[in-house]
Short mmCIF file of C-alpha atoms in Angstrom, two decimals:
data_model
loop_
_atom_site.label_atom_id
_atom_site.label_comp_id
_atom_site.label_asym_id
_atom_site.label_seq_id
_atom_site.Cartn_x
_atom_site.Cartn_y
_atom_site.Cartn_z
CA MET U 1 5.64 -24.90 -84.71
CA GLU U 2 7.40 -25.83 -81.52
CA PRO U 3 9.24 -22.49 -81.02
CA VAL U 4 5.94 -20.65 -81.48
CA ILE U 5 4.24 -22.81 -78.84
CA ILE U 6 7.11 -22.22 -76.45
CA VAL U 7 6.88 -18.47 -76.97
CA LEU U 8 3.13 -18.55 -76.42
CA ILE U 9 3.55 -20.48 -73.22
CA ILE U 10 6.13 -17.98 -72.01
CA LEU U 11 3.83 -15.09 -72.85
CA VAL U 12 0.94 -16.70 -70.96
CA VAL U 13 3.14 -17.23 -67.92
CA LEU U 14 4.33 -13.64 -68.04
CA VAL U 15 0.78 -12.36 -68.34
CA PHE U 16 -0.28 -14.50 -65.40
CA ILE U 17 2.63 -13.24 -63.28
CA ALA U 18 1.84 -9.66 -64.32
CA LEU U 19 -1.80 -10.12 -63.28
CA ILE U 20 -0.68 -11.48 -59.91
CA LYS U 21 1.65 -8.57 -59.35
CA THR U 22 -0.93 -6.08 -60.57
CA ILE U 23 -3.75 -7.15 -58.25
CA GLN U 24 -2.90 -6.81 -54.55
CA VAL U 25 -5.42 -7.84 -51.90
CA ILE U 26 -4.69 -6.31 -48.48
CA PRO U 27 -6.45 -7.92 -45.46
CA GLN U 28 -8.48 -5.89 -42.98
CA ALA U 29 -6.43 -4.06 -40.30
CA SER U 30 -3.31 -4.27 -42.45
CA ALA U 31 -1.34 -1.91 -44.69
CA ALA U 32 1.33 -2.29 -47.34
CA ILE U 33 4.09 0.08 -48.38
CA VAL U 34 4.58 0.49 -52.17
CA GLU U 35 7.87 1.60 -53.62
CA ARG U 36 8.63 2.52 -57.23
CA PHE U 37 12.22 2.12 -58.21
CA GLY U 38 13.14 2.07 -54.52
CA ARG U 39 11.22 5.21 -53.62
CA TYR U 40 8.10 5.37 -51.45
CA THR U 41 5.01 5.86 -53.59
CA ARG U 42 1.92 5.15 -51.47
CA THR U 43 0.38 3.03 -48.77
CA LEU U 44 -2.08 0.33 -49.72
CA ASN U 45 -5.08 0.03 -47.41
CA ALA U 46 -7.37 -2.95 -46.86
CA GLY U 47 -9.14 -4.26 -49.95
CA LEU U 48 -8.33 -4.75 -53.67
CA ASN U 49 -5.49 -2.60 -54.96
CA ILE U 50 -3.86 -2.23 -58.44
CA VAL U 51 -0.14 -1.66 -58.85
CA VAL U 52 2.15 -1.48 -61.85
CA PRO U 53 3.89 -4.85 -62.20
CA PHE U 54 7.67 -4.98 -62.34
CA ILE U 55 7.76 -1.27 -61.47
CA ASP U 56 5.91 -1.04 -58.16
CA THR U 57 7.03 -3.37 -55.40
CA ILE U 58 5.60 -4.15 -51.96
CA ARG U 59 8.23 -3.08 -49.44
CA ASN U 60 6.52 -4.09 -46.20
CA ARG U 61 3.22 -5.41 -44.89
CA ILE U 62 2.30 -4.09 -41.46
CA ASP U 63 -0.35 -5.33 -39.02
CA LEU U 64 -2.33 -2.38 -37.70
CA ARG U 65 -3.90 -4.29 -34.81
CA GLU U 66 -2.80 -3.80 -31.21
CA GLN U 67 0.22 -5.94 -30.43
CA VAL U 68 1.41 -7.45 -27.15
CA VAL U 69 5.14 -7.89 -26.65
CA PRO U 70 6.57 -9.39 -23.43
CA PHE U 71 10.16 -8.48 -22.66
CA PRO U 72 12.48 -10.79 -20.70
CA PRO U 73 13.46 -9.93 -17.10
CA GLN U 74 15.82 -7.01 -16.85
CA PRO U 75 18.15 -6.42 -13.85
CA VAL U 76 17.52 -2.97 -12.40
CA ILE U 77 19.33 -1.30 -9.47
CA THR U 78 17.16 0.55 -6.94
CA GLN U 79 18.09 3.68 -5.02
CA ASP U 80 19.21 1.59 -2.03
CA ASN U 81 21.59 -0.44 -4.24
CA LEU U 82 19.51 -3.60 -4.53
CA VAL U 83 19.24 -5.49 -7.82
CA VAL U 84 15.71 -6.52 -8.83
CA ASN U 85 14.55 -8.32 -11.96
CA ILE U 86 11.54 -6.75 -13.67
CA ASP U 87 9.41 -8.31 -16.40
CA THR U 88 7.48 -5.87 -18.59
CA VAL U 89 4.68 -6.23 -21.13
CA ILE U 90 4.08 -3.57 -23.79
CA TYR U 91 0.77 -3.04 -25.62
CA TYR U 92 1.36 -0.98 -28.76
CA GLN U 93 -0.32 -0.25 -32.09
CA VAL U 94 1.02 1.00 -35.43
CA THR U 95 -0.80 4.16 -36.43
CA ASP U 96 1.40 5.22 -39.39
CA ALA U 97 2.72 2.40 -41.59
CA ARG U 98 5.06 4.73 -43.53
CA ALA U 99 6.71 6.11 -40.36
CA ALA U 100 6.99 2.63 -38.84
CA THR U 101 8.82 1.52 -42.00
CA TYR U 102 11.12 4.44 -42.69
CA GLU U 103 11.63 6.24 -39.36
CA VAL U 104 13.13 3.31 -37.45
CA ALA U 105 14.85 0.14 -38.60
CA SER U 106 13.12 -2.20 -36.10
CA TYR U 107 10.50 -0.57 -33.95
CA ILE U 108 10.10 -3.64 -31.70
CA GLN U 109 13.78 -3.69 -30.80
CA ALA U 110 13.75 0.08 -30.40
CA ILE U 111 10.75 -0.13 -28.03
CA GLU U 112 12.48 -2.86 -25.99
CA GLN U 113 15.68 -0.90 -25.54
CA LEU U 114 13.81 2.28 -24.76
CA THR U 115 11.73 0.39 -22.16
CA VAL U 116 14.84 -0.98 -20.45
CA THR U 117 16.61 2.37 -20.24
CA THR U 118 13.51 4.22 -19.08
CA LEU U 119 12.76 1.55 -16.49
CA ARG U 120 16.27 1.76 -15.06
CA ASN U 121 15.98 5.52 -14.87
CA ILE U 122 12.65 5.36 -13.01
CA ILE U 123 13.59 2.55 -10.62
CA GLY U 124 16.94 4.17 -9.88
CA GLY U 125 15.11 6.99 -8.08
CA MET U 126 13.07 4.63 -5.86
CA ASP U 127 13.96 2.37 -2.98
CA LEU U 128 12.90 -1.27 -2.86
CA GLU U 129 9.81 -0.76 -0.73
CA ARG U 130 8.49 2.01 -2.94
CA THR U 131 9.29 -0.03 -6.05
CA LEU U 132 7.22 -2.96 -4.78
CA THR U 133 4.24 -0.77 -3.86
CA SER U 134 4.23 1.74 -6.76
CA ARG U 135 3.43 -0.34 -9.82
CA GLU U 136 0.77 2.05 -11.07
CA GLU U 137 3.14 5.00 -10.73
CA ILE U 138 5.91 3.15 -12.61
CA ASN U 139 3.49 2.03 -15.34
CA ALA U 140 2.21 5.58 -15.87
CA ALA U 141 5.70 7.09 -15.98
CA LEU U 142 6.99 4.40 -18.35
CA ARG U 143 4.00 4.70 -20.67
CA GLY U 144 4.37 8.49 -20.85
CA VAL U 145 8.03 8.30 -21.87
CA LEU U 146 7.46 5.50 -24.41
CA ASP U 147 4.41 7.12 -25.98
CA GLU U 148 6.26 10.41 -26.44
CA ALA U 149 9.36 8.76 -27.92
CA THR U 150 7.53 6.35 -30.24
CA GLY U 151 5.11 8.94 -31.63
CA LYS U 152 7.50 9.92 -34.43
CA TRP U 153 7.86 6.24 -35.34
CA GLY U 154 4.14 5.94 -36.04
CA ILE U 155 3.68 3.82 -32.89
CA ARG U 156 1.18 4.43 -30.10
CA VAL U 157 1.93 2.74 -26.76
CA ASN U 158 -1.45 2.00 -25.21
CA ARG U 159 -0.42 0.28 -21.99
CA VAL U 160 2.67 -0.78 -20.07
CA GLU U 161 2.47 -3.42 -17.34
CA LEU U 162 5.07 -4.69 -14.89
CA LYS U 163 4.47 -8.41 -14.95
CA ALA U 164 6.81 -9.31 -12.09
CA ILE U 165 9.23 -7.63 -9.70
CA GLU U 166 11.64 -10.12 -8.15
CA PRO U 167 13.95 -8.85 -5.38
CA PRO U 168 17.04 -10.85 -4.32
CA THR U 169 16.54 -14.14 -2.46
CA SER U 170 17.94 -12.76 0.80
CA ILE U 171 15.55 -9.83 0.64
CA GLN U 172 12.63 -12.19 -0.04
CA ASP U 173 13.54 -14.27 3.03
CA SER U 174 13.75 -11.11 5.16
CA MET U 175 10.41 -9.91 3.86
CA GLU U 176 8.79 -13.27 4.60
CA LYS U 177 10.18 -13.22 8.15
CA GLN U 178 8.92 -9.66 8.63
CA MET U 179 5.47 -10.58 7.33
CA ARG U 180 5.39 -13.64 9.60
CA ALA U 181 6.40 -11.48 12.58
CA ASP U 182 3.69 -8.94 11.72
CA ARG U 183 1.07 -11.71 11.51
CA ASP U 184 2.20 -13.15 14.87
CA LYS U 185 2.09 -9.66 16.37
CA ARG U 186 -1.43 -9.05 15.11
CA ALA U 187 -2.52 -12.46 16.39
CA ALA U 188 -1.04 -11.73 19.84
CA ILE U 189 -2.72 -8.32 19.92
CA LEU U 190 -6.07 -9.81 18.98
CA THR U 191 -5.67 -12.55 21.60
CA ALA U 192 -4.77 -10.02 24.30
CA GLU U 193 -7.66 -7.81 23.26
CA GLY U 194 -10.03 -10.75 23.45
CA THR U 195 -8.72 -11.75 26.89
CA ARG U 196 -9.02 -8.16 28.13
CA GLN U 197 -12.54 -7.85 26.81
CA ALA U 198 -13.50 -11.18 28.41
CA ALA U 199 -12.01 -10.05 31.75
CA ILE U 200 -13.91 -6.76 31.54
CA LEU U 201 -17.17 -8.54 30.79
CA THR U 202 -16.56 -11.04 33.61
CA ALA U 203 -15.77 -8.25 36.08
CA GLU U 204 -18.82 -6.33 34.92
CA GLY U 205 -20.97 -9.42 35.42
CA GLU U 206 -19.52 -10.04 38.89
CA LYS U 207 -20.09 -6.38 39.76
CA GLN U 208 -23.71 -6.52 38.68
CA SER U 209 -24.15 -9.81 40.54
CA ALA U 210 -22.61 -8.36 43.72
CA ILE U 211 -24.79 -5.27 43.45
CA LEU U 212 -27.91 -7.34 42.98
CA ARG U 213 -26.88 -9.69 45.81
CA ALA U 214 -26.21 -6.73 48.14
CA GLU U 215 -29.52 -5.16 47.20
CA GLY U 216 -31.27 -8.48 47.89
CA GLU U 217 -29.53 -8.88 51.25
CA ALA U 218 -30.34 -5.26 52.17
CA LYS U 219 -33.98 -5.78 51.30
CA ALA U 220 -34.01 -9.08 53.20
CA ALA U 221 -32.39 -7.45 56.26
CA ALA U 222 -34.88 -4.59 56.06
CA LEU U 223 -37.74 -7.07 55.85
CA ARG U 224 -36.33 -9.09 58.79
CA ALA U 225 -35.85 -5.94 60.85
CA GLU U 226 -39.34 -4.83 59.98
CA GLY U 227 -40.66 -8.26 60.94
CA GLU U 228 -38.77 -8.25 64.25
CA ALA U 229 -39.96 -4.73 64.95
CA GLN U 230 -43.48 -5.80 64.19
CA ALA U 231 -43.07 -8.83 66.49
CA VAL U 232 -41.69 -6.67 69.31
CA ARG U 233 -44.49 -4.20 68.74
CA THR U 234 -47.06 -6.99 68.88
CA VAL U 235 -45.56 -8.46 72.08
CA PHE U 236 -45.35 -5.01 73.63
CA GLU U 237 -48.95 -4.31 72.76
CA ALA U 238 -49.99 -7.74 74.09
CA ILE U 239 -48.14 -7.16 77.36
CA HIS U 240 -49.71 -3.75 77.84
CA ALA U 241 -53.09 -5.09 76.87
CA GLY U 242 -52.74 -7.88 79.51
CA ASP U 243 -51.58 -5.35 82.17
CA ALA U 244 -48.62 -7.54 83.26
CA ASP U 245 -47.01 -6.65 86.60
CA GLN U 246 -43.32 -6.28 87.40
CA LYS U 247 -43.01 -9.83 88.64
CA LEU U 248 -44.14 -11.37 85.35
CA LEU U 249 -41.83 -9.13 83.39
CA SER U 250 -38.89 -10.08 85.62
CA TYR U 251 -39.65 -13.77 85.17
CA GLN U 252 -39.78 -13.40 81.36
CA TYR U 253 -36.50 -11.51 81.41
CA LEU U 254 -34.80 -14.33 83.29
CA GLN U 255 -36.12 -16.84 80.79
CA MET U 256 -34.36 -14.95 77.99
CA LEU U 257 -30.92 -15.14 79.66
CA PRO U 258 -30.07 -18.68 78.44
CA LYS U 259 -30.82 -17.64 74.84
CA ILE U 260 -28.31 -14.79 75.14
CA ALA U 261 -25.50 -17.28 75.94
CA GLU U 262 -26.40 -19.72 73.14
CA GLY U 263 -23.79 -20.50 70.46
CA ASP U 264 -20.17 -21.62 70.48
CA ALA U 265 -18.94 -18.19 69.46
CA ASN U 266 -20.38 -16.44 72.52
CA LYS U 267 -17.24 -16.38 74.69
CA LEU U 268 -18.14 -13.07 76.32
CA TRP U 269 -21.53 -11.42 76.79
CA ILE U 270 -22.62 -8.37 78.74
CA VAL U 271 -25.38 -8.50 81.33
CA PRO U 272 -27.70 -5.50 81.01
CA SER U 273 -28.11 -3.22 83.99
CA GLU U 274 -31.85 -3.86 84.01
CA ILE U 275 -31.26 -7.47 85.13
CA GLY U 276 -30.53 -6.29 88.68
CA ASP U 277 -33.96 -4.73 88.93
CA ALA U 278 -35.47 -7.89 87.53
CA LEU U 279 -33.66 -10.07 90.08
CA LYS U 280 -34.73 -7.77 92.92
CA GLY U 281 -38.31 -7.95 91.79
CA LEU U 282 -38.16 -11.71 91.43
CA SER U 283 -36.48 -12.22 94.84
CA GLY U 284 -39.09 -10.05 96.47
CA ALA U 285 -41.79 -12.10 94.87
CA MET U 286 -40.17 -15.34 95.99
CA GLY U 287 -39.70 -13.93 99.56
CA ASN U 288 -43.33 -13.05 99.81
CA PHE U 289 -44.24 -16.47 98.49
CA GLY U 290 -41.99 -18.09 101.18
CA GLY U 291 -43.46 -15.96 103.99
CA MET U 292 -46.90 -17.02 103.02
CA GLY U 293 -45.82 -20.66 103.36
CA GLY U 294 -45.13 -20.30 107.23
CA GLY U 295 -41.63 -21.92 107.22
CA SER U 296 -39.16 -21.38 110.11
CA GLY U 297 -36.18 -19.14 109.51
CA SER U 298 -32.69 -19.21 110.88
CA ASN U 299 -33.86 -17.50 114.14
CA GLY U 300 -35.50 -20.65 115.56
CA GLY U 301 -38.73 -20.43 113.53
CA SER U 302 -40.13 -17.38 115.34
CA ASP U 303 -41.28 -14.36 113.33
CA SER U 304 -40.53 -10.79 114.25
CA PRO U 305 -43.20 -8.86 116.10
CA LYS U 306 -43.90 -6.78 112.97
CA GLU U 307 -44.49 -9.87 110.87
CA ARG U 308 -46.73 -11.38 113.58
CA ARG U 309 -48.82 -8.29 113.60
CA GLU U 310 -49.25 -8.28 109.81
CA LYS U 311 -50.01 -12.00 109.40
CA PRO U 312 -53.17 -13.52 110.74
CA SER U 313 -52.83 -16.50 113.02
CA ILE U 314 -53.15 -19.87 111.43
CA ASP U 315 -54.87 -21.20 114.43
#
């Protein structure tokens, strides 16, 4: 009895193992490579699949989703003989599980080495400044080369990104100094521009103020001149209306002489020629006034015969 039970148990175990090997469940976005006696037979897609146990074997299970692989920094020499370290990130996807299994031994390692060599070839034709400012150009060129080379491997390179570009420390210090100098230069230019603009606005304001002040003074002088002319005109009209004689005019002229000499700054002033006529008229008036008073002159108090004939006797 015991050998029979042992045989039955062995048969049950074998059947169970055969069922496990017969039924293959492939997850979504995955594929499996089936080989029969070491030769490729078919590719299992997502879902429930049946294989022949102990004859068909699963060679490889491949994830068909997009993969992200970062590569370590790689030293690259630029056209101007400077060594920079570049980190890259590759986004790829397996499109053909059979080609990814049989066309290349390790497609990840192959992609890494191809990325390094292509990157050195591209950066070798650029100087440092262009390398730092041409990331999009480098990404596009690198992606084109990788996508063309990996197509036969059943790999599609969707995107290539340069994660970091690190120039030498001395170059970084020089770049920082240059950037600091550029910022100081821009600040100085802006300060000078602001000062110039402020000076222009101040000068413009002073100009407008001077123009307005000059216009005000001109209008004030015109108004004063017009007022003085009006005053002179009024006095002249009043004098003519009063029919003043030459004696009164001469007396008024002499009264204006002290006003001409007023002020500390009047060191020299010119006497008009008309003052002689005024003095003659005034002296004549004063002489007539003295003759009418009957005073004695320097000739003993006797008048000339002509004067005695013209004046009536007081007695």
